[in-house]
Amino acid sequence: MGETKTTRGMKLLAGNSNRPLAEAIAQYLRLPLTKAVVRRFADMEIFVEIQENVRGEDIFVIQSTSFPANDNLMELLIIIDALRRASARRITAVIPYFGYARQDRKVGPRTPISAKLVANLITQAGANRVLTVDLHAGQIQGFFDIPTDNLYAMPAITKDIKDYLGVGDHLMVVSPDVGGVLRARALAKRLGGDLAIVDKRRERAGESEVMNIIGDVKGRSCILVDDIVDSGGTICNAAEALMKAGAKDVCAYASHGVLSGGAVARVQSSVLKSMVITDSIAATDGVAKCHNIRRISIAPLIGEAMRRINNEESVSSLFD
Ligand code: R5P
């Protein structure tokens, strides 16, 4: 990606949700992180102080709204407010993992659309642009009335598969549910391989789910692909169903390792040979130590997109 890292009036600021990723982006762009303190009052209210002049600057605030989602979101909003009041020229909220994205529609009467509410909060706080990665649903871009770039981890995932698993007929890309077919098909196309689908069905309320596999996975090395691994239930159950259907082995790729509760233990004791996630969410110790979880960095992807935004260059051409 871009050999010249020319930037103009660009400043980076990191919240506390994912410092390692922010530092890796800063390294890619060869820029320091702007000095700022994000502190807590005794009652846990957040206080932010930007310790450098940002007047007239093109500022990028890097903050995933991952666990603890509410604290990290509030921190992002308060940082944006501080920057706006400090007369930053343009504020881009860089949200590698956009929490609340799964609440993107009313799932029943009298329920919220929290993804839209979060988009409103970020805009109202003073963000001029948003940069994110693999939104749970692309339409969430439309929840923002400010320019929103949605990057794809797919090129990094494809490269990792080629490096670690090779290419060829032995591979079979698998969507762990019907909702993820588009994503899986795009990966299968990139790899020039076949596609299978795990179709989860609960025949009757209260009965356990039946996993039907659409496609013949016998003897194949299966690659499950999803955007989010949260409890790990979807991916681990799908892996088990694939092994039962005669797959040779199963690896999984996901853009966002949310990994809540006992997810790491579940992945560790699952049939998955490996699970690869990006660094959109900071790794816990458990994730870092887990024998079958590996992480790939999307810092160069995000850094390059930021450089292009700063230089008013095309971001979509990153994926040509
Ligand atoms: C669902 O629509 C998403 O794409 C993921 O499949 C889901 O969020 C994974 O959740 P869990 O790991 O808890 O099964």
mmCIF file of C-alpha atoms and ligand atoms in Angstrom:
data_model
loop_
_atom_site.group_PDB
_atom_site.id
_atom_site.type_symbol
_atom_site.label_atom_id
_atom_site.label_comp_id
_atom_site.label_asym_id
_atom_site.label_seq_id
_atom_site.Cartn_x
_atom_site.Cartn_y
_atom_site.Cartn_z
ATOM 1 C CA MET A 1 0.000 0.000 0.000
ATOM 2 C CA GLY A 2 1.008 3.641 -0.763
ATOM 3 C CA GLU A 3 4.789 3.936 -0.628
ATOM 4 C CA THR A 4 4.631 7.647 0.129
ATOM 5 C CA LYS A 5 2.963 8.386 3.435
ATOM 6 C CA THR A 6 2.514 12.107 2.746
ATOM 7 C CA THR A 7 0.024 13.650 5.125
ATOM 8 C CA ARG A 8 -1.156 17.265 5.443
ATOM 9 C CA GLY A 9 -2.273 18.830 8.709
ATOM 10 C CA MET A 10 -3.172 15.378 9.926
ATOM 11 C CA LYS A 11 -3.346 14.415 13.576
ATOM 12 C CA LEU A 12 -4.146 11.092 15.219
ATOM 13 C CA LEU A 13 -5.789 10.683 18.559
ATOM 14 C CA ALA A 14 -6.442 7.377 20.301
ATOM 15 C CA GLY A 15 -9.125 6.507 22.804
ATOM 16 C CA ASN A 16 -8.425 3.751 25.304
ATOM 17 C CA SER A 17 -10.283 0.903 23.607
ATOM 18 C CA ASN A 18 -7.489 -0.319 21.327
ATOM 19 C CA ARG A 19 -4.142 1.402 21.914
ATOM 20 C CA PRO A 20 -2.062 -1.308 20.142
ATOM 21 C CA LEU A 21 -4.022 -0.823 16.908
ATOM 22 C CA ALA A 22 -3.819 2.991 17.198
ATOM 23 C CA GLU A 23 -0.049 2.728 17.697
ATOM 24 C CA ALA A 24 0.291 0.403 14.691
ATOM 25 C CA ILE A 25 -1.700 2.871 12.541
ATOM 26 C CA ALA A 26 0.484 5.721 13.803
ATOM 27 C CA GLN A 27 3.570 3.700 12.863
ATOM 28 C CA TYR A 28 2.177 3.030 9.377
ATOM 29 C CA LEU A 29 1.547 6.757 8.875
ATOM 30 C CA ARG A 30 4.813 7.723 10.574
ATOM 31 C CA LEU A 31 2.953 10.158 12.786
ATOM 32 C CA PRO A 32 2.874 10.440 16.569
ATOM 33 C CA LEU A 33 -0.328 10.076 18.554
ATOM 34 C CA THR A 34 -1.533 13.465 19.763
ATOM 35 C CA LYS A 35 -1.000 13.973 23.473
ATOM 36 C CA ALA A 36 -4.270 13.711 25.341
ATOM 37 C CA VAL A 37 -5.489 12.439 28.667
ATOM 38 C CA VAL A 38 -8.672 10.522 29.151
ATOM 39 C CA ARG A 39 -9.362 10.278 32.861
ATOM 40 C CA ARG A 40 -12.130 9.206 35.180
ATOM 41 C CA PHE A 41 -13.607 11.205 38.015
ATOM 42 C CA ALA A 42 -14.336 9.344 41.248
ATOM 43 C CA ASP A 43 -17.887 8.639 40.083
ATOM 44 C CA MET A 44 -16.466 7.213 36.779
ATOM 45 C CA GLU A 45 -17.511 10.168 34.619
ATOM 46 C CA ILE A 46 -15.076 10.552 31.722
ATOM 47 C CA PHE A 47 -12.897 13.630 31.381
ATOM 48 C CA VAL A 48 -10.818 14.401 28.302
ATOM 49 C CA GLU A 49 -8.065 16.950 27.833
ATOM 50 C CA ILE A 50 -6.294 17.383 24.485
ATOM 51 C CA GLN A 51 -2.809 18.565 25.343
ATOM 52 C CA GLU A 52 -1.784 19.896 21.910
ATOM 53 C CA ASN A 53 -3.159 22.602 19.679
ATOM 54 C CA VAL A 54 -5.536 21.092 17.121
ATOM 55 C CA ARG A 55 -6.985 24.298 15.664
ATOM 56 C CA GLY A 56 -7.522 23.886 11.915
ATOM 57 C CA GLU A 57 -6.203 20.296 11.897
ATOM 58 C CA ASP A 58 -7.556 17.188 10.137
ATOM 59 C CA ILE A 59 -8.054 14.922 13.138
ATOM 60 C CA PHE A 60 -8.646 11.168 13.176
ATOM 61 C CA VAL A 61 -9.942 9.695 16.442
ATOM 62 C CA ILE A 62 -9.309 5.949 16.677
ATOM 63 C CA GLN A 63 -11.720 4.153 18.959
ATOM 64 C CA SER A 64 -13.539 0.818 18.658
ATOM 65 C CA THR A 65 -16.867 0.737 20.439
ATOM 66 C CA SER A 66 -16.158 -2.760 21.714
ATOM 67 C CA PHE A 67 -16.505 -4.089 25.288
ATOM 68 C CA PRO A 68 -17.158 -2.163 27.493
ATOM 69 C CA ALA A 69 -19.226 -0.744 24.631
ATOM 70 C CA ASN A 70 -20.982 2.010 26.553
ATOM 71 C CA ASP A 71 -17.785 3.349 28.158
ATOM 72 C CA ASN A 72 -15.886 3.249 24.878
ATOM 73 C CA LEU A 73 -18.713 4.933 23.000
ATOM 74 C CA MET A 74 -19.002 7.671 25.637
ATOM 75 C CA GLU A 75 -15.243 8.199 25.516
ATOM 76 C CA LEU A 76 -15.418 8.597 21.724
ATOM 77 C CA LEU A 77 -18.265 11.130 21.996
ATOM 78 C CA ILE A 78 -16.469 13.186 24.640
ATOM 79 C CA ILE A 79 -13.195 13.198 22.669
ATOM 80 C CA ILE A 80 -15.082 14.422 19.574
ATOM 81 C CA ASP A 81 -16.764 17.128 21.644
ATOM 82 C CA ALA A 82 -13.413 18.277 23.023
ATOM 83 C CA LEU A 83 -11.929 18.422 19.502
ATOM 84 C CA ARG A 84 -14.880 20.344 18.094
ATOM 85 C CA ARG A 85 -14.637 22.911 20.876
ATOM 86 C CA ALA A 86 -10.889 23.144 20.192
ATOM 87 C CA SER A 87 -11.656 24.198 16.577
ATOM 88 C CA ALA A 88 -10.389 21.098 14.746
ATOM 89 C CA ARG A 89 -11.010 21.612 11.009
ATOM 90 C CA ARG A 90 -12.343 18.099 10.362
ATOM 91 C CA ILE A 91 -12.958 15.211 12.735
ATOM 92 C CA THR A 92 -13.046 11.645 11.433
ATOM 93 C CA ALA A 93 -14.271 8.991 13.842
ATOM 94 C CA VAL A 94 -12.214 5.889 13.012
ATOM 95 C CA ILE A 95 -14.242 3.036 14.478
ATOM 96 C CA PRO A 96 -12.547 -0.250 13.493
ATOM 97 C CA TYR A 97 -15.286 -2.207 15.288
ATOM 98 C CA PHE A 98 -18.660 -0.457 15.330
ATOM 99 C CA GLY A 99 -20.579 -1.799 18.339
ATOM 100 C CA TYR A 100 -24.379 -1.797 18.414
ATOM 101 C CA ALA A 101 -24.344 -2.622 14.687
ATOM 102 C CA ARG A 102 -26.394 -5.762 15.194
ATOM 103 C CA GLN A 103 -29.315 -3.655 16.454
ATOM 104 C CA ASP A 104 -29.962 -2.287 12.985
ATOM 105 C CA ARG A 105 -33.719 -2.844 12.753
ATOM 106 C CA LYS A 106 -36.755 -3.276 14.946
ATOM 107 C CA VAL A 107 -36.838 -6.931 15.920
ATOM 108 C CA GLY A 108 -40.284 -6.604 17.438
ATOM 109 C CA PRO A 109 -42.819 -4.043 18.543
ATOM 110 C CA ARG A 110 -41.510 -1.380 20.946
ATOM 111 C CA THR A 111 -37.829 -2.204 20.378
ATOM 112 C CA PRO A 112 -35.093 0.308 19.453
ATOM 113 C CA ILE A 113 -32.861 0.699 16.420
ATOM 114 C CA SER A 114 -29.763 1.320 18.509
ATOM 115 C CA ALA A 115 -27.343 1.393 15.565
ATOM 116 C CA LYS A 116 -29.179 4.462 14.257
ATOM 117 C CA LEU A 117 -29.180 6.081 17.704
ATOM 118 C CA VAL A 118 -25.399 5.549 17.983
ATOM 119 C CA ALA A 119 -24.913 7.021 14.488
ATOM 120 C CA ASN A 120 -26.934 10.090 15.571
ATOM 121 C CA LEU A 121 -24.878 10.472 18.756
ATOM 122 C CA ILE A 122 -21.576 10.358 16.869
ATOM 123 C CA THR A 123 -22.814 12.909 14.328
ATOM 124 C CA GLN A 124 -24.303 15.194 16.984
ATOM 125 C CA ALA A 125 -21.083 15.091 19.003
ATOM 126 C CA GLY A 126 -19.384 16.734 16.020
ATOM 127 C CA ALA A 127 -17.835 14.042 13.799
ATOM 128 C CA ASN A 128 -17.560 15.118 10.171
ATOM 129 C CA ARG A 129 -16.762 11.661 8.777
ATOM 130 C CA VAL A 130 -16.736 8.038 9.851
ATOM 131 C CA LEU A 131 -14.283 5.320 8.841
ATOM 132 C CA THR A 132 -15.098 1.771 9.853
ATOM 133 C CA VAL A 133 -14.412 -1.830 8.898
ATOM 134 C CA ASP A 134 -16.828 -4.594 7.877
ATOM 135 C CA LEU A 135 -20.040 -3.111 9.203
ATOM 136 C CA HIS A 136 -22.389 -5.886 10.231
ATOM 137 C CA ALA A 137 -24.780 -4.601 7.550
ATOM 138 C CA GLY A 138 -23.605 -2.269 4.793
ATOM 139 C CA GLN A 139 -26.859 -0.302 5.034
ATOM 140 C CA ILE A 140 -25.746 1.114 8.392
ATOM 141 C CA GLN A 141 -23.701 3.582 6.323
ATOM 142 C CA GLY A 142 -27.056 5.172 5.511
ATOM 143 C CA PHE A 143 -27.715 5.760 9.222
ATOM 144 C CA PHE A 144 -25.077 8.492 9.055
ATOM 145 C CA ASP A 145 -25.776 11.745 7.229
ATOM 146 C CA ILE A 146 -22.018 12.381 7.035
ATOM 147 C CA PRO A 147 -19.566 10.627 4.680
ATOM 148 C CA THR A 148 -18.957 7.080 5.911
ATOM 149 C CA ASP A 149 -16.325 4.736 4.506
ATOM 150 C CA ASN A 150 -16.751 1.033 5.202
ATOM 151 C CA LEU A 151 -13.484 -0.850 4.636
ATOM 152 C CA TYR A 152 -13.230 -4.593 4.032
ATOM 153 C CA ALA A 153 -10.878 -6.951 5.807
ATOM 154 C CA MET A 154 -11.389 -9.448 2.967
ATOM 155 C CA PRO A 155 -8.109 -8.696 1.103
ATOM 156 C CA ALA A 156 -6.113 -9.283 4.315
ATOM 157 C CA ILE A 157 -8.105 -12.458 5.024
ATOM 158 C CA THR A 158 -7.610 -13.732 1.468
ATOM 159 C CA LYS A 159 -3.862 -13.153 1.692
ATOM 160 C CA ASP A 160 -3.676 -15.009 5.005
ATOM 161 C CA ILE A 161 -5.587 -17.972 3.562
ATOM 162 C CA LYS A 162 -3.258 -18.113 0.554
ATOM 163 C CA ASP A 163 -0.200 -17.920 2.836
ATOM 164 C CA TYR A 164 -1.386 -20.491 5.384
ATOM 165 C CA LEU A 165 -3.777 -22.799 3.546
ATOM 166 C CA GLY A 166 -2.746 -22.351 -0.073
ATOM 167 C CA VAL A 167 -5.244 -22.387 -2.912
ATOM 168 C CA GLY A 168 -6.872 -25.257 -4.756
ATOM 169 C CA ASP A 169 -9.691 -27.752 -4.864
ATOM 170 C CA HIS A 170 -9.013 -29.023 -1.352
ATOM 171 C CA LEU A 171 -10.532 -25.814 0.047
ATOM 172 C CA MET A 172 -14.234 -25.141 0.568
ATOM 173 C CA VAL A 173 -15.474 -21.756 1.786
ATOM 174 C CA VAL A 174 -18.432 -22.106 4.131
ATOM 175 C CA SER A 175 -20.953 -19.569 5.417
ATOM 176 C CA PRO A 176 -21.905 -20.452 9.011
ATOM 177 C CA ASP A 177 -25.446 -19.217 8.425
ATOM 178 C CA VAL A 178 -27.722 -18.155 5.596
ATOM 179 C CA GLY A 179 -27.231 -14.458 6.476
ATOM 180 C CA GLY A 180 -23.510 -14.639 5.688
ATOM 181 C CA VAL A 181 -23.763 -16.128 2.207
ATOM 182 C CA LEU A 182 -22.827 -12.931 0.328
ATOM 183 C CA ARG A 183 -19.622 -12.550 2.362
ATOM 184 C CA ALA A 184 -18.687 -16.223 1.918
ATOM 185 C CA ARG A 185 -19.435 -16.117 -1.797
ATOM 186 C CA ALA A 186 -17.157 -13.097 -2.189
ATOM 187 C CA LEU A 187 -14.330 -15.003 -0.475
ATOM 188 C CA ALA A 188 -14.950 -18.150 -2.537
ATOM 189 C CA LYS A 189 -14.766 -15.990 -5.676
ATOM 190 C CA ARG A 190 -11.472 -14.448 -4.578
ATOM 191 C CA LEU A 191 -10.030 -17.908 -3.908
ATOM 192 C CA GLY A 192 -11.566 -19.411 -7.029
ATOM 193 C CA GLY A 193 -13.126 -22.116 -4.835
ATOM 194 C CA ASP A 194 -16.442 -23.735 -3.965
ATOM 195 C CA LEU A 195 -19.030 -22.528 -1.483
ATOM 196 C CA ALA A 196 -21.087 -24.432 1.094
ATOM 197 C CA ILE A 197 -23.685 -23.117 3.541
ATOM 198 C CA VAL A 198 -24.646 -24.188 7.036
ATOM 199 C CA ASP A 199 -28.382 -23.844 7.342
ATOM 200 C CA LYS A 200 -29.487 -23.715 10.985
ATOM 201 C CA ARG A 201 -33.077 -24.684 11.600
ATOM 202 C CA ARG A 202 -35.187 -25.060 14.713
ATOM 203 C CA GLU A 203 -38.024 -27.307 13.588
ATOM 204 C CA ARG A 204 -40.158 -26.535 16.657
ATOM 205 C CA ALA A 205 -39.821 -23.959 19.453
ATOM 206 C CA GLY A 206 -37.822 -25.418 22.351
ATOM 207 C CA GLU A 207 -36.139 -28.079 20.176
ATOM 208 C CA SER A 208 -32.420 -27.867 19.488
ATOM 209 C CA GLU A 209 -31.200 -26.531 16.174
ATOM 210 C CA VAL A 210 -30.652 -28.881 13.260
ATOM 211 C CA MET A 211 -27.626 -28.050 11.123
ATOM 212 C CA ASN A 212 -28.106 -28.877 7.467
ATOM 213 C CA ILE A 213 -25.079 -28.517 5.231
ATOM 214 C CA ILE A 214 -25.793 -27.321 1.717
ATOM 215 C CA GLY A 215 -22.877 -28.585 -0.365
ATOM 216 C CA ASP A 216 -20.606 -31.638 -0.216
ATOM 217 C CA VAL A 217 -17.785 -30.980 2.243
ATOM 218 C CA LYS A 218 -16.463 -34.578 2.480
ATOM 219 C CA GLY A 219 -12.670 -34.629 2.588
ATOM 220 C CA ARG A 220 -12.415 -30.852 2.136
ATOM 221 C CA SER A 221 -10.542 -28.315 4.248
ATOM 222 C CA CYS A 222 -13.367 -25.965 5.181
ATOM 223 C CA ILE A 223 -12.958 -22.227 5.757
ATOM 224 C CA LEU A 224 -15.776 -20.700 7.769
ATOM 225 C CA VAL A 225 -16.079 -16.940 7.328
ATOM 226 C CA ASP A 226 -18.118 -14.517 9.430
ATOM 227 C CA ASP A 227 -18.029 -10.834 10.354
ATOM 228 C CA ILE A 228 -18.345 -11.242 14.129
ATOM 229 C CA VAL A 229 -17.505 -14.001 16.563
ATOM 230 C CA ASP A 230 -19.217 -13.105 19.827
ATOM 231 C CA SER A 231 -20.163 -16.072 22.043
ATOM 232 C CA GLY A 232 -18.488 -18.346 19.486
ATOM 233 C CA GLY A 233 -21.670 -20.435 19.281
ATOM 234 C CA THR A 234 -22.314 -19.885 15.571
ATOM 235 C CA ILE A 235 -18.792 -20.676 14.411
ATOM 236 C CA CYS A 236 -18.101 -23.599 16.803
ATOM 237 C CA ASN A 237 -21.435 -25.306 16.106
ATOM 238 C CA ALA A 238 -20.942 -24.866 12.370
ATOM 239 C CA ALA A 239 -17.431 -26.349 12.632
ATOM 240 C CA GLU A 240 -18.776 -29.365 14.480
ATOM 241 C CA ALA A 241 -21.518 -29.897 11.901
ATOM 242 C CA LEU A 242 -18.929 -29.728 9.106
ATOM 243 C CA MET A 243 -16.699 -32.327 10.784
ATOM 244 C CA LYS A 244 -19.740 -34.582 11.252
ATOM 245 C CA ALA A 245 -20.475 -34.163 7.545
ATOM 246 C CA GLY A 246 -17.001 -35.510 6.726
ATOM 247 C CA ALA A 247 -14.861 -32.359 6.384
ATOM 248 C CA LYS A 248 -11.113 -33.007 6.626
ATOM 249 C CA ASP A 249 -10.565 -30.031 8.934
ATOM 250 C CA VAL A 250 -12.105 -26.613 9.647
ATOM 251 C CA CYS A 251 -10.521 -23.175 10.037
ATOM 252 C CA ALA A 252 -12.459 -19.978 10.700
ATOM 253 C CA TYR A 253 -11.919 -16.343 9.709
ATOM 254 C CA ALA A 254 -13.765 -13.393 11.245
ATOM 255 C CA SER A 255 -13.282 -9.644 10.993
ATOM 256 C CA HIS A 256 -14.182 -8.861 14.592
ATOM 257 C CA GLY A 257 -13.251 -11.040 17.562
ATOM 258 C CA VAL A 258 -15.816 -9.792 20.087
ATOM 259 C CA LEU A 259 -15.330 -13.020 22.057
ATOM 260 C CA SER A 260 -17.557 -12.352 25.050
ATOM 261 C CA GLY A 261 -18.069 -14.527 28.104
ATOM 262 C CA GLY A 262 -16.709 -18.045 27.625
ATOM 263 C CA ALA A 263 -16.070 -17.622 23.894
ATOM 264 C CA VAL A 264 -12.301 -18.140 24.069
ATOM 265 C CA ALA A 265 -12.714 -21.367 26.064
ATOM 266 C CA ARG A 266 -15.367 -22.496 23.596
ATOM 267 C CA VAL A 267 -13.091 -21.892 20.616
ATOM 268 C CA GLN A 268 -10.170 -23.524 22.433
ATOM 269 C CA SER A 269 -12.117 -26.716 23.087
ATOM 270 C CA SER A 270 -13.838 -26.748 19.694
ATOM 271 C CA VAL A 271 -12.947 -28.805 16.625
ATOM 272 C CA LEU A 272 -11.583 -25.663 14.953
ATOM 273 C CA LYS A 273 -8.028 -26.130 13.759
ATOM 274 C CA SER A 274 -7.566 -22.367 13.887
ATOM 275 C CA MET A 275 -9.579 -19.205 14.103
ATOM 276 C CA VAL A 276 -8.133 -16.026 12.610
ATOM 277 C CA ILE A 277 -9.462 -12.611 13.642
ATOM 278 C CA THR A 278 -8.270 -9.079 12.939
ATOM 279 C CA ASP A 279 -7.006 -6.603 15.529
ATOM 280 C CA SER A 280 -10.121 -4.375 15.218
ATOM 281 C CA ILE A 281 -10.703 -5.189 18.900
ATOM 282 C CA ALA A 282 -7.841 -5.288 21.418
ATOM 283 C CA ALA A 283 -6.876 -8.823 22.422
ATOM 284 C CA THR A 284 -7.449 -9.962 25.994
ATOM 285 C CA ASP A 285 -4.773 -12.153 27.628
ATOM 286 C CA GLY A 286 -7.028 -15.133 27.010
ATOM 287 C CA VAL A 287 -7.153 -14.397 23.282
ATOM 288 C CA ALA A 288 -3.399 -13.822 23.082
ATOM 289 C CA LYS A 289 -2.683 -17.160 24.797
ATOM 290 C CA CYS A 290 -5.296 -19.283 23.039
ATOM 291 C CA HIS A 291 -3.523 -21.974 20.973
ATOM 292 C CA ASN A 292 -5.959 -21.932 18.056
ATOM 293 C CA ILE A 293 -6.649 -18.177 17.756
ATOM 294 C CA ARG A 294 -4.372 -16.102 15.547
ATOM 295 C CA ARG A 295 -4.642 -12.388 14.752
ATOM 296 C CA ILE A 296 -3.888 -10.432 11.584
ATOM 297 C CA SER A 297 -3.460 -6.681 11.539
ATOM 298 C CA ILE A 298 -5.669 -4.283 9.632
ATOM 299 C CA ALA A 299 -3.542 -1.309 10.727
ATOM 300 C CA PRO A 300 -2.039 -0.850 7.224
ATOM 301 C CA LEU A 301 -5.517 -0.967 5.652
ATOM 302 C CA ILE A 302 -6.961 1.616 8.062
ATOM 303 C CA GLY A 303 -3.801 3.752 7.960
ATOM 304 C CA GLU A 304 -3.828 3.833 4.170
ATOM 305 C CA ALA A 305 -7.534 4.745 4.076
ATOM 306 C CA MET A 306 -6.842 7.578 6.548
ATOM 307 C CA ARG A 307 -3.950 8.828 4.433
ATOM 308 C CA ARG A 308 -6.183 8.843 1.363
ATOM 309 C CA ILE A 309 -8.995 10.683 3.173
ATOM 310 C CA ASN A 310 -6.467 13.276 4.334
ATOM 311 C CA ASN A 311 -5.179 13.656 0.762
ATOM 312 C CA GLU A 312 -8.703 13.658 -0.748
ATOM 313 C CA GLU A 313 -7.859 10.499 -2.718
ATOM 314 C CA SER A 314 -10.140 7.580 -3.553
ATOM 315 C CA VAL A 315 -10.685 5.084 -0.738
ATOM 316 C CA SER A 316 -12.740 2.596 -2.748
ATOM 317 C CA SER A 317 -9.805 2.043 -5.131
ATOM 318 C CA LEU A 318 -8.055 0.317 -2.208
ATOM 319 C CA PHE A 319 -10.217 -2.674 -3.102
ATOM 320 C CA ASP A 320 -9.854 -2.656 -6.924
HETATM 321 C C1 R5P B 1 -24.744 -12.752 12.950
HETATM 322 O O1 R5P B 1 -25.545 -12.229 12.199
HETATM 323 C C2 R5P B 1 -23.289 -12.475 12.891
HETATM 324 O O2 R5P B 1 -22.844 -12.443 11.553
HETATM 325 C C3 R5P B 1 -22.510 -13.509 13.669
HETATM 326 O O3 R5P B 1 -22.733 -14.789 13.076
HETATM 327 C C4 R5P B 1 -22.933 -13.564 15.109
HETATM 328 O O4 R5P B 1 -22.929 -12.281 15.679
HETATM 329 C C5 R5P B 1 -22.011 -14.477 15.889
HETATM 330 O O5 R5P B 1 -22.452 -14.531 17.204
HETATM 331 P P1 R5P B 1 -22.033 -15.718 18.156
HETATM 332 O O6 R5P B 1 -20.543 -15.870 18.081
HETATM 333 O O7 R5P B 1 -22.504 -15.262 19.508
HETATM 334 O O8 R5P B 1 -22.751 -16.954 17.700
#
